[in-house]
Short mmCIF file of N, CA and C in Angstrom, two decimals:
data_model
loop_
_atom_site.label_atom_id
_atom_site.label_comp_id
_atom_site.label_asym_id
_atom_site.label_seq_id
_atom_site.Cartn_x
_atom_site.Cartn_y
_atom_site.Cartn_z
N MET A 1 15.64 21.42 -8.02
CA MET A 1 14.69 20.54 -8.82
C MET A 1 13.37 20.44 -7.95
N ALA A 2 11.92 20.48 -8.14
CA ALA A 2 11.37 19.72 -7.27
C ALA A 2 10.87 18.22 -7.32
N THR A 3 10.87 17.20 -6.86
CA THR A 3 10.39 16.01 -7.06
C THR A 3 8.87 16.03 -7.10
N ARG A 4 8.16 15.42 -7.83
CA ARG A 4 7.17 14.96 -8.29
C ARG A 4 6.66 13.81 -7.25
N THR A 5 5.41 13.77 -6.67
CA THR A 5 4.58 12.76 -6.05
C THR A 5 3.92 12.41 -6.06
N ARG A 6 3.30 11.41 -5.86
CA ARG A 6 1.52 11.02 -6.46
C ARG A 6 0.84 11.31 -5.39
N PRO A 7 -0.42 12.00 -5.38
CA PRO A 7 -0.92 12.94 -4.53
C PRO A 7 -1.84 11.39 -4.01
N GLY A 8 -2.08 11.61 -2.78
CA GLY A 8 -3.19 10.56 -1.85
C GLY A 8 -2.54 10.12 -0.80
N VAL A 9 -2.82 8.79 -0.41
CA VAL A 9 -2.29 8.21 0.52
C VAL A 9 -1.74 6.85 0.01
N ASP A 10 -1.12 6.02 1.16
CA ASP A 10 -0.22 5.04 0.69
C ASP A 10 -1.09 3.89 1.94
N TRP A 11 -1.67 3.06 1.43
CA TRP A 11 -3.17 2.32 2.32
C TRP A 11 -1.69 1.39 2.58
N LEU A 12 -0.82 0.46 2.41
CA LEU A 12 0.08 0.07 2.87
C LEU A 12 0.69 0.37 4.52
N ALA A 13 0.62 1.47 3.94
CA ALA A 13 1.57 2.30 5.80
C ALA A 13 0.35 2.54 6.49
N LEU A 14 -0.96 2.78 5.83
CA LEU A 14 -2.23 2.74 6.64
C LEU A 14 -2.53 1.38 7.67
N VAL A 15 -2.11 0.14 6.59
CA VAL A 15 -2.00 -0.92 7.27
C VAL A 15 -1.49 -1.13 8.42
N VAL A 16 -0.28 -0.75 8.73
CA VAL A 16 0.54 -0.89 9.53
C VAL A 16 0.54 -0.10 10.70
N ALA A 17 -0.47 1.52 10.76
CA ALA A 17 -0.58 2.66 11.26
C ALA A 17 -1.87 1.55 12.59
N LEU A 18 -2.65 0.90 11.58
CA LEU A 18 -4.28 0.35 12.30
C LEU A 18 -3.62 -0.92 12.75
N LEU A 19 -2.54 -1.73 12.70
CA LEU A 19 -1.66 -2.38 13.17
C LEU A 19 -1.42 -2.05 14.72
N CYS A 20 -1.10 -1.12 14.49
CA CYS A 20 0.31 -1.07 16.03
C CYS A 20 -1.11 -0.13 16.55
N LEU A 21 -1.75 0.54 16.53
CA LEU A 21 -2.88 0.68 17.25
C LEU A 21 -3.83 -0.16 17.37
N GLY A 22 -4.09 -1.20 16.83
CA GLY A 22 -4.76 -2.21 17.40
C GLY A 22 -3.97 -3.29 18.33
N SER A 23 -2.72 -2.91 18.14
CA SER A 23 -1.71 -4.29 19.07
C SER A 23 -1.54 -3.39 20.39
N ALA A 24 -1.61 -1.87 20.42
CA ALA A 24 -1.84 -0.94 21.86
C ALA A 24 -2.87 -1.34 22.66
N THR A 25 -3.74 -1.35 21.77
CA THR A 25 -4.81 -1.42 22.17
C THR A 25 -5.13 -2.57 23.40
N GLY A 26 -5.14 -3.99 22.03
CA GLY A 26 -5.15 -5.37 22.42
C GLY A 26 -4.12 -5.24 24.16
N TYR A 27 -3.15 -4.71 23.52
CA TYR A 27 -2.45 -5.41 24.87
C TYR A 27 -3.00 -4.62 26.08
N VAL A 28 -2.77 -3.18 26.30
CA VAL A 28 -3.43 -2.73 27.69
C VAL A 28 -4.59 -3.47 27.87
N VAL A 29 -5.63 -3.55 26.72
CA VAL A 29 -6.85 -4.52 27.39
C VAL A 29 -6.49 -5.83 27.83
N LEU A 30 -5.58 -6.53 27.27
CA LEU A 30 -5.26 -7.93 28.17
C LEU A 30 -4.51 -7.74 29.19
N VAL A 31 -3.80 -6.87 29.44
CA VAL A 31 -2.72 -6.70 30.74
C VAL A 31 -4.08 -6.53 31.88
N LEU A 32 -4.38 -5.13 31.18
CA LEU A 32 -5.54 -4.51 32.71
C LEU A 32 -6.58 -5.84 33.11
N GLY A 33 -6.70 -6.51 31.96
CA GLY A 33 -8.19 -7.40 32.19
C GLY A 33 -7.45 -8.69 33.37
N GLN A 34 -6.14 -8.45 32.86
CA GLN A 34 -5.35 -9.58 34.17
C GLN A 34 -5.24 -9.45 35.28
N GLY A 35 -5.07 -7.60 35.41
CA GLY A 35 -5.21 -7.20 36.90
C GLY A 35 -3.56 -6.84 36.81
N ASP A 36 -2.95 -6.56 35.93
CA ASP A 36 -1.54 -5.67 35.93
C ASP A 36 -1.83 -4.36 35.29
N VAL A 37 -0.36 -3.60 35.51
CA VAL A 37 -0.72 -2.35 35.05
C VAL A 37 0.47 -2.55 33.59
N PRO A 38 -0.37 -2.23 32.43
CA PRO A 38 0.78 -2.12 30.93
C PRO A 38 2.17 -1.25 31.01
N VAL A 39 3.36 -1.87 30.52
CA VAL A 39 4.65 -1.29 30.38
C VAL A 39 3.89 -0.20 29.39
N LEU A 40 4.28 1.05 30.30
CA LEU A 40 4.24 2.27 29.18
C LEU A 40 5.12 2.50 28.14
N TRP A 41 6.31 2.26 28.82
CA TRP A 41 7.43 2.10 27.50
C TRP A 41 7.04 1.97 26.25
N PHE A 42 6.36 0.78 26.40
CA PHE A 42 6.07 -0.17 25.54
C PHE A 42 4.94 0.11 24.34
N VAL A 43 3.95 0.38 25.13
CA VAL A 43 2.45 1.24 24.88
C VAL A 43 3.23 2.63 23.72
N GLY A 44 4.16 3.39 24.55
CA GLY A 44 4.30 4.59 23.92
C GLY A 44 5.27 4.44 22.92
N GLY A 45 5.95 3.30 22.33
CA GLY A 45 6.66 3.26 21.46
C GLY A 45 5.74 2.79 20.62
N LEU A 46 4.75 1.87 20.55
CA LEU A 46 3.76 1.46 20.21
C LEU A 46 3.22 2.59 18.92
N LEU A 47 2.56 4.15 20.28
CA LEU A 47 2.31 5.09 19.70
C LEU A 47 3.10 5.70 18.88
N VAL A 48 4.65 5.83 18.93
CA VAL A 48 5.37 6.39 18.45
C VAL A 48 5.29 5.88 16.70
N ALA A 49 5.52 4.67 16.65
CA ALA A 49 5.48 3.76 15.40
C ALA A 49 4.61 4.24 14.65
N ALA A 50 3.05 4.45 15.22
CA ALA A 50 2.05 4.34 14.63
C ALA A 50 1.79 5.87 14.42
N ALA A 51 1.99 6.77 14.98
CA ALA A 51 2.43 8.52 14.52
C ALA A 51 3.36 8.22 13.48
N LEU A 52 4.55 7.94 13.20
CA LEU A 52 5.67 7.76 12.40
C LEU A 52 4.85 7.48 10.80
N THR A 53 4.07 6.45 11.06
CA THR A 53 3.42 5.65 9.97
C THR A 53 2.40 6.48 9.14
N LEU A 54 1.84 6.98 9.69
CA LEU A 54 0.67 7.57 9.85
C LEU A 54 1.23 9.19 8.93
N HIS A 55 2.63 9.84 9.23
CA HIS A 55 3.39 10.94 8.72
C HIS A 55 3.56 10.38 7.38
N GLY A 56 3.88 9.02 7.07
CA GLY A 56 4.45 8.09 6.01
C GLY A 56 3.83 7.85 5.16
N SER A 57 2.62 7.56 5.74
CA SER A 57 1.17 7.29 4.83
C SER A 57 0.94 8.34 3.74
N ILE A 58 1.07 9.74 4.12
CA ILE A 58 0.43 10.53 3.07
C ILE A 58 1.55 11.13 1.94
N ARG A 59 1.39 10.75 0.91
CA ARG A 59 2.52 10.94 -0.16
C ARG A 59 3.31 11.96 -0.32
N SER A 60 2.25 12.96 -0.36
CA SER A 60 3.09 14.31 -0.12
C SER A 60 4.05 14.63 0.89
N ARG A 61 4.40 14.18 1.91
CA ARG A 61 5.19 14.37 3.30
C ARG A 61 6.51 14.20 2.61
N ARG A 62 7.29 15.16 3.35
CA ARG A 62 8.72 15.25 3.08
C ARG A 62 9.24 14.24 4.08
N PHE A 63 10.58 13.59 3.84
CA PHE A 63 10.89 12.34 4.61
C PHE A 63 10.11 11.77 5.36
N ARG A 64 9.43 11.50 4.02
CA ARG A 64 8.24 10.09 4.27
C ARG A 64 8.84 8.66 4.68
N ALA A 65 9.67 8.48 3.31
CA ALA A 65 10.59 6.90 3.54
C ALA A 65 11.48 6.95 4.83
N PRO A 66 12.16 7.83 5.89
CA PRO A 66 12.76 7.59 6.64
C PRO A 66 11.80 7.53 7.86
N ALA A 67 10.57 8.18 7.71
CA ALA A 67 9.42 7.84 8.83
C ALA A 67 9.36 6.35 9.37
N LEU A 68 9.22 5.85 7.67
CA LEU A 68 8.24 4.52 7.90
C LEU A 68 9.42 3.80 7.74
N LEU A 69 10.68 3.64 7.30
CA LEU A 69 12.18 3.03 7.55
C LEU A 69 12.18 3.14 9.73
N ALA A 70 12.32 4.42 9.63
CA ALA A 70 12.02 4.25 11.52
C ALA A 70 10.82 3.92 11.95
N SER A 71 9.97 3.79 11.98
CA SER A 71 8.61 2.57 12.41
C SER A 71 9.07 1.19 12.20
N GLY A 72 9.60 1.33 10.70
CA GLY A 72 10.01 -0.67 11.20
C GLY A 72 11.38 -1.23 11.63
N VAL A 73 11.92 -0.09 12.18
CA VAL A 73 13.18 -0.33 13.35
C VAL A 73 12.37 -0.76 14.28
N LEU A 74 11.66 0.51 14.97
CA LEU A 74 10.86 0.43 15.96
C LEU A 74 10.28 -1.10 16.18
N LEU A 75 9.23 -1.17 15.14
CA LEU A 75 8.32 -2.07 15.56
C LEU A 75 8.84 -3.54 15.58
N CYS A 76 10.18 -3.62 15.02
CA CYS A 76 10.74 -4.94 14.87
C CYS A 76 10.93 -5.22 16.07
N ALA A 77 11.76 -3.84 16.55
CA ALA A 77 12.72 -4.01 17.84
C ALA A 77 11.44 -4.48 18.63
N LEU A 78 10.67 -3.50 19.04
CA LEU A 78 9.33 -3.88 19.83
C LEU A 78 9.00 -5.58 19.90
N GLY A 79 8.68 -5.76 18.57
CA GLY A 79 7.89 -6.93 18.38
C GLY A 79 8.99 -8.22 18.65
N ALA A 80 10.05 -7.91 19.01
CA ALA A 80 11.69 -9.07 19.37
C ALA A 80 10.98 -9.10 20.66
N LEU A 81 10.70 -7.87 21.37
CA LEU A 81 11.10 -8.36 23.01
C LEU A 81 9.67 -8.91 23.16
N ALA A 82 8.54 -8.60 22.67
CA ALA A 82 7.22 -9.52 22.82
C ALA A 82 7.18 -10.40 21.83
N LEU A 83 8.14 -11.24 21.46
CA LEU A 83 7.70 -11.90 20.78
C LEU A 83 6.93 -13.51 21.40
N PHE A 84 6.99 -13.40 22.70
CA PHE A 84 6.42 -14.97 23.00
C PHE A 84 5.14 -14.12 23.68
N SER A 85 4.65 -12.97 23.58
CA SER A 85 2.99 -12.56 23.89
C SER A 85 2.46 -11.95 23.02
N ILE A 86 2.59 -10.83 22.22
CA ILE A 86 2.07 -10.04 20.99
C ILE A 86 3.29 -9.91 19.95
N GLY A 87 4.19 -10.54 20.03
CA GLY A 87 5.39 -9.85 19.43
C GLY A 87 4.94 -10.28 18.01
N LEU A 88 4.75 -11.34 17.54
CA LEU A 88 4.61 -11.73 16.05
C LEU A 88 3.67 -10.73 15.37
N PRO A 89 2.95 -10.19 15.30
CA PRO A 89 1.79 -9.20 14.77
C PRO A 89 2.34 -7.89 14.71
N ILE A 90 3.48 -7.70 15.37
CA ILE A 90 4.23 -6.34 15.76
C ILE A 90 5.53 -6.55 14.70
N VAL A 91 5.64 -7.55 14.81
CA VAL A 91 7.01 -7.61 13.49
C VAL A 91 6.42 -7.46 12.38
N ALA A 92 5.26 -7.97 12.27
CA ALA A 92 4.56 -8.47 10.36
C ALA A 92 4.74 -7.30 10.56
N ALA A 93 3.90 -6.37 11.39
CA ALA A 93 3.73 -4.77 11.25
C ALA A 93 5.01 -4.23 10.46
N GLY A 94 6.17 -4.27 11.50
CA GLY A 94 7.77 -3.67 10.81
C GLY A 94 7.89 -4.21 9.69
N LEU A 95 7.77 -5.43 9.42
CA LEU A 95 8.08 -5.87 7.54
C LEU A 95 7.54 -5.14 6.52
N ILE A 96 6.06 -5.12 7.51
CA ILE A 96 5.23 -4.19 6.22
C ILE A 96 5.59 -2.85 6.23
N ALA A 97 5.99 -2.34 7.64
CA ALA A 97 6.59 -0.77 7.09
C ALA A 97 7.83 -0.43 6.32
N PHE A 98 8.94 -1.83 6.76
CA PHE A 98 9.64 -1.72 5.56
C PHE A 98 9.23 -1.80 4.21
N THR A 99 8.84 -2.55 3.82
CA THR A 99 8.11 -2.65 2.48
C THR A 99 7.48 -1.17 2.09
N ALA A 100 6.73 -1.00 2.98
CA ALA A 100 6.09 0.65 2.66
C ALA A 100 7.09 1.75 2.40
N ALA A 101 8.16 1.16 3.32
CA ALA A 101 9.55 2.65 2.95
C ALA A 101 10.04 2.17 1.88
N ALA A 102 10.59 0.81 1.31
CA ALA A 102 10.97 1.01 0.33
C ALA A 102 10.24 1.35 -0.99
N ARG A 103 8.94 1.19 -1.14
CA ARG A 103 7.87 1.33 -2.08
C ARG A 103 7.94 3.50 -2.02
N ALA A 104 8.30 3.79 -0.78
CA ALA A 104 8.10 5.46 -0.94
C ALA A 104 9.26 5.90 -1.87
N ARG A 105 10.30 5.37 -1.64
CA ARG A 105 11.83 5.37 -2.00
C ARG A 105 11.99 5.48 -3.77
N VAL A 106 11.74 4.50 -4.09
CA VAL A 106 10.98 4.39 -5.66
C VAL A 106 10.31 5.39 -5.96
N ALA A 107 9.14 5.97 -5.39
CA ALA A 107 7.93 6.84 -6.08
C ALA A 107 8.52 7.80 -5.59
#
């Protein structure tokens, strides 16, 4: 039996993807401006989270809710590691990703 989903885009998930990309860009610009080298695994984690939320933002995709849930876990972990610098917006993006995952499971 096929399940029906609403076509379109989940704007809440797109907000998370934009927060991920904005945080990654801001982090790289800030660190390079200080003359240091950005931590690549941190930037990679933000980009992976952005890719997961972009996948989860399309309502017709399979495994949408697990992708958003994985993104939320990844973002909260990265945000906790960077809490004293740029972590607060990343944790907020993780919590929004959890909300989008909960909405995806209901739909």
